[in-house]
PDB file of C-alpha atoms and ligand atoms in Angstrom:
ATOM      1  CA  MET A1171      35.512  12.648  -5.937  1.00 55.00           C
ATOM      2  CA  LYS A1172      38.760  10.810  -7.531  1.00 65.00           C
ATOM      3  CA  ALA A1173      38.498   8.243  -9.714  1.00 77.00           C
ATOM      4  CA  HIS A1174      41.436   5.698  -9.170  1.00 86.00           C
ATOM      5  CA  ASP A1175      43.504   5.224 -12.524  1.00 84.00           C
ATOM      6  CA  ASN A1176      42.509   2.160 -14.285  1.00 93.00           C
ATOM      7  CA  CYS A1177      40.151   0.694 -11.723  1.00 98.00           C
ATOM      8  CA  ILE A1178      37.284  -0.918 -13.170  1.00 98.00           C
ATOM      9  CA  PHE A1179      34.688  -0.020 -10.734  1.00 98.00           C
ATOM     10  CA  CYS A1180      35.537   3.640 -11.115  1.00 98.00           C
ATOM     11  CA  LYS A1181      35.433   3.321 -14.153  1.00 97.00           C
ATOM     12  CA  ILE A1182      31.312   2.070 -13.598  1.00 98.00           C
ATOM     13  CA  VAL A1183      31.092   5.000 -10.820  1.00 98.00           C
ATOM     14  CA  ALA A1184      31.799   7.237 -13.968  1.00 97.00           C
ATOM     15  CA  GLY A1185      29.793   5.575 -16.460  1.00 97.00           C
ATOM     16  CA  GLN A1186      32.256   4.530 -18.636  1.00 96.00           C
ATOM     17  CA  ILE A1187      31.812   1.309 -18.682  1.00 97.00           C
ATOM     18  CA  PRO A1188      27.956   0.047 -18.248  1.00 98.00           C
ATOM     19  CA  SER A1189      26.589  -1.649 -15.996  1.00 98.00           C
ATOM     20  CA  ARG A1190      22.991  -3.025 -14.682  1.00 98.00           C
ATOM     21  CA  LYS A1191      22.434  -1.119 -12.087  1.00 98.00           C
ATOM     22  CA  VAL A1192      20.402  -2.208  -9.254  1.00 98.00           C
ATOM     23  CA  TYR A1193      20.316   1.047  -6.775  1.00 98.00           C
ATOM     24  CA  GLU A1194      22.458   4.522  -6.932  1.00 98.00           C
ATOM     25  CA  ASP A1195      23.257   7.775  -4.384  1.00 98.00           C
ATOM     26  CA  ASP A1196      25.327  10.378  -3.140  1.00 98.00           C
ATOM     27  CA  ASP A1197      27.668   7.759  -1.247  1.00 98.00           C
ATOM     28  CA  MET A1198      27.523   4.099  -3.075  1.00 98.00           C
ATOM     29  CA  LEU A1199      26.505   2.341  -6.322  1.00 98.00           C
ATOM     30  CA  ALA A1200      24.862  -1.662  -6.522  1.00 98.00           C
ATOM     31  CA  PHE A1201      25.084  -3.261 -10.071  1.00 98.00           C
ATOM     32  CA  HIS A1202      24.768  -7.269 -11.155  1.00 98.00           C
ATOM     33  CA  ASP A1203      27.612  -8.930 -11.233  1.00 98.00           C
ATOM     34  CA  ILE A1204      28.695  -9.897 -14.924  1.00 98.00           C
ATOM     35  CA  HIS A1205      29.941 -13.287 -13.739  1.00 96.00           C
ATOM     36  CA  PRO A1206      26.495 -13.997 -11.084  1.00 94.00           C
ATOM     37  CA  LYS A1207      27.513 -17.087  -9.051  1.00 91.00           C
ATOM     38  CA  ALA A1208      23.934 -16.897  -7.720  1.00 91.00           C
ATOM     39  CA  PRO A1209      20.349 -16.822  -9.640  1.00 92.00           C
ATOM     40  CA  VAL A1210      20.880 -12.974  -8.037  1.00 95.00           C
ATOM     41  CA  HIS A1211      24.300 -11.846  -7.497  1.00 96.00           C
ATOM     42  CA  PHE A1212      24.846  -8.076  -7.407  1.00 98.00           C
ATOM     43  CA  LEU A1213      27.955  -5.511  -6.251  1.00 98.00           C
ATOM     44  CA  ILE A1214      27.397  -2.613  -3.605  1.00 99.00           C
ATOM     45  CA  ILE A1215      30.504  -0.506  -3.886  1.00 98.00           C
ATOM     46  CA  PRO A1216      31.107   3.123  -2.381  1.00 98.00           C
ATOM     47  CA  LYS A1217      31.522   5.528  -5.092  1.00 98.00           C
ATOM     48  CA  ALA A1218      34.820   6.667  -3.570  1.00 98.00           C
ATOM     49  CA  HIS A1219      37.496   4.459  -4.392  1.00 98.00           C
ATOM     50  CA  VAL A1220      39.153   2.517  -1.252  1.00 97.00           C
ATOM     51  CA  ASP A1221      41.142  -1.065  -2.696  1.00 97.00           C
ATOM     52  CA  SER A1222      39.262  -3.003   0.349  1.00 98.00           C
ATOM     53  CA  LEU A1223      38.520  -3.521   3.701  1.00 98.00           C
ATOM     54  CA  ASP A1224      41.841  -3.832   4.739  1.00 98.00           C
ATOM     55  CA  ALA A1225      42.479  -0.254   3.542  1.00 97.00           C
ATOM     56  CA  CYS A1226      39.279   1.009   5.253  1.00 98.00           C
ATOM     57  CA  GLY A1227      39.699   3.703   8.260  1.00 97.00           C
ATOM     58  CA  PRO A1228      37.416   5.822  10.437  1.00 97.00           C
ATOM     59  CA  GLU A1229      36.563   7.682   7.568  1.00 97.00           C
ATOM     60  CA  GLN A1230      34.691   4.518   5.671  1.00 98.00           C
ATOM     61  CA  GLY A1231      32.515   4.220   8.241  1.00 98.00           C
ATOM     62  CA  ASP A1232      29.718   5.773   7.662  1.00 98.00           C
ATOM     63  CA  VAL A1233      29.638   4.382   3.575  1.00 98.00           C
ATOM     64  CA  LEU A1234      30.399   0.897   5.229  1.00 98.00           C
ATOM     65  CA  ALA A1235      27.050   1.394   7.592  1.00 98.00           C
ATOM     66  CA  LYS A1236      24.710   2.654   4.470  1.00 98.00           C
ATOM     67  CA  MET A1237      26.385  -0.678   2.579  1.00 98.00           C
ATOM     68  CA  LEU A1238      25.338  -3.771   5.081  1.00 98.00           C
ATOM     69  CA  LEU A1239      22.241  -1.530   6.112  1.00 98.00           C
ATOM     70  CA  LYS A1240      20.859  -0.985   2.140  1.00 98.00           C
ATOM     71  CA  ALA A1241      21.555  -5.058   0.909  1.00 98.00           C
ATOM     72  CA  PRO A1242      18.338  -6.257   2.887  1.00 98.00           C
ATOM     73  CA  GLN A1243      16.286  -4.088   0.954  1.00 98.00           C
ATOM     74  CA  LEU A1244      18.346  -4.542  -2.357  1.00 98.00           C
ATOM     75  CA  ALA A1245      17.947  -8.044  -1.603  1.00 97.00           C
ATOM     76  CA  ARG A1246      14.180  -8.110  -1.518  1.00 97.00           C
ATOM     77  CA  GLU A1247      13.076  -5.767  -4.325  1.00 97.00           C
ATOM     78  CA  THR A1248      15.486  -7.986  -6.426  1.00 97.00           C
ATOM     79  CA  GLY A1249      13.717 -11.453  -5.415  1.00 94.00           C
ATOM     80  CA  CYS A1250      15.947 -12.233  -2.402  1.00 93.00           C
ATOM     81  CA  GLY A1251      12.722 -12.619   0.017  1.00 86.00           C
ATOM     82  CA  ASN A1252      13.939 -15.488   2.062  1.00 90.00           C
ATOM     83  CA  GLY A1253      17.535 -14.763   2.636  1.00 92.00           C
ATOM     84  CA  PHE A1254      20.728 -14.053   1.008  1.00 94.00           C
ATOM     85  CA  ARG A1255      24.563 -13.783   1.530  1.00 93.00           C
ATOM     86  CA  THR A1256      27.147 -11.057   2.253  1.00 96.00           C
ATOM     87  CA  VAL A1257      30.469 -11.757   1.278  1.00 96.00           C
ATOM     88  CA  ILE A1258      33.457  -9.125   0.908  1.00 98.00           C
ATOM     89  CA  ASN A1259      37.021 -11.070  -0.284  1.00 97.00           C
ATOM     90  CA  THR A1260      39.756  -9.054   0.812  1.00 98.00           C
ATOM     91  CA  GLY A1261      43.347  -9.235  -0.236  1.00 97.00           C
ATOM     92  CA  PRO A1262      45.377 -11.835  -2.710  1.00 97.00           C
ATOM     93  CA  ASP A1263      44.557 -14.837   0.207  1.00 96.00           C
ATOM     94  CA  GLY A1264      40.549 -13.349   0.549  1.00 97.00           C
ATOM     95  CA  GLY A1265      40.315 -13.711  -3.314  1.00 96.00           C
ATOM     96  CA  GLN A1266      39.640 -10.604  -3.936  1.00 98.00           C
ATOM     97  CA  GLU A1267      40.384  -9.663  -7.850  1.00 98.00           C
ATOM     98  CA  VAL A1268      39.159  -6.043  -8.240  1.00 98.00           C
ATOM     99  CA  TYR A1269      40.698  -3.917  -5.808  1.00 98.00           C
ATOM    100  CA  HIS A1270      38.005  -1.541  -4.965  1.00 98.00           C
ATOM    101  CA  LEU A1271      35.848  -2.155  -2.150  1.00 98.00           C
ATOM    102  CA  HIS A1272      32.737  -4.427  -2.822  1.00 98.00           C
ATOM    103  CA  LEU A1273      29.796  -5.973  -1.385  1.00 98.00           C
ATOM    104  CA  HIS A1274      28.932  -9.228  -2.436  1.00 97.00           C
ATOM    105  CA  VAL A1275      25.017 -10.127  -2.444  1.00 97.00           C
ATOM    106  CA  MET A1276      23.778 -13.125  -3.296  1.00 94.00           C
ATOM    107  CA  GLY A1277      20.708 -15.145  -3.037  1.00 93.00           C
ATOM    108  CA  GLY A1278      17.853 -17.042  -4.883  1.00 88.00           C
ATOM    109  CA  PRO A1279      16.000 -20.265  -4.302  1.00 83.00           C
ATOM    110  CA  ARG A1280      18.244 -22.549  -2.563  1.00 74.00           C
ATOM    111  CA  THR A1281      20.293 -24.947  -4.833  1.00 65.00           C
ATOM    112  CA  GLU A1282      23.999 -26.051  -5.247  1.00 60.00           C
ATOM    113  CA  TRP A1283      25.081 -22.265  -5.381  1.00 65.00           C
ATOM    114  CA  LYS A1284      25.063 -21.590  -2.177  1.00 68.00           C
ATOM    115  CA  ALA A1285      28.736 -23.919  -1.745  1.00 68.00           C
ATOM    116  CA  ALA A1286      30.020 -21.087  -4.477  1.00 68.00           C
ATOM    117  CA  LEU A1287      31.835 -18.533  -3.111  1.00 70.00           C
ATOM    118  CA  PRO A1288      32.678 -15.659  -5.342  1.00 73.00           C
TER     119      PRO A1288
HETATM  120  P1  LIG B2332      36.161 -10.466  -5.728  1.00 69.49           P
HETATM  121  O1  LIG B2332      36.919 -11.583  -6.348  1.00 69.49           O
HETATM  122  O2  LIG B2332      37.102  -8.609  -6.283  1.00 69.49           O
HETATM  123  O3  LIG B2332      35.310 -10.377  -4.874  1.00 69.49           O
HETATM  124  O4  LIG B2332      34.896  -9.696  -6.837  1.00 69.49           O
HETATM  125  C1  LIG B2332      34.640  -9.067  -7.861  1.00 69.49           C
HETATM  126  C2  LIG B2332      33.677  -9.742  -8.783  1.00 69.49           C
HETATM  127  O5  LIG B2332      33.363  -8.413  -9.802  1.00 69.49           O
HETATM  128  C3  LIG B2332      33.487 -10.605  -9.238  1.00 69.49           C
HETATM  129  O6  LIG B2332      32.582 -11.006  -8.999  1.00 69.49           O
HETATM  130  C4  LIG B2332      33.160 -10.192 -11.141  1.00 69.49           C
HETATM  131  O7  LIG B2332      32.376 -11.452 -11.792  1.00 69.49           O
HETATM  132  C5  LIG B2332      32.777  -8.950 -10.496  1.00 69.49           C
HETATM  133  N1  LIG B2332      33.364  -8.112 -12.267  1.00 69.49           N
HETATM  134  C6  LIG B2332      34.551  -8.031 -12.326  1.00 69.49           C
HETATM  135  N2  LIG B2332      34.722  -7.182 -13.517  1.00 69.49           N
HETATM  136  C7  LIG B2332      33.196  -6.563 -13.361  1.00 69.49           C
HETATM  137  C8  LIG B2332      32.642  -5.931 -14.422  1.00 69.49           C
HETATM  138  O8  LIG B2332      33.243  -5.309 -15.388  1.00 69.49           O
HETATM  139  N3  LIG B2332      31.155  -5.852 -14.599  1.00 69.49           N
HETATM  140  C9  LIG B2332      30.314  -6.373 -13.295  1.00 69.49           C
HETATM  141  N4  LIG B2332      29.039  -6.145 -13.571  1.00 69.49           N
HETATM  142  N5  LIG B2332      30.849  -7.390 -12.544  1.00 69.49           N
HETATM  143  C10 LIG B2332      32.459  -7.126 -12.937  1.00 69.49           C
HETATM  144 ZN1  LIG B2333      38.205   2.093  -7.972  1.00 69.49          ZN
END
């Protein structure tokens, strides 16, 4: 699996930058967001670098499905028993800051955070 040069999330996958891990398997990693916008806020990423949702093709289909299907279980396990929000920011106008595909999962008690988007 080729890490992308200077990609912060590839460095997290490689263990070169520490993260608070939520889940890991052969294909994906989940870790807490460093600047949480909700009481629970973690990211699910594919281990194999792909820039964004816009750069995905059929070869990312399996891992995208795995990421989405894992979200409810990890949300429950991290304390979002009453629901959660999933977000994928894509491209400059989509507010994407890190160009390694990631799925935001946010939850916790219903408060004003619901207005905040990552
Ligand atoms: P984006 O705006 O690209 O959808 O979201 C990127 C997210 O990655 C932001 O919510 C930001 O807080 C988070 N983030 C950026 N750098 C790091 C890091 O080094 N570690 C962790 N855990 N999260 C990061
Ligand atoms: Zn990467």
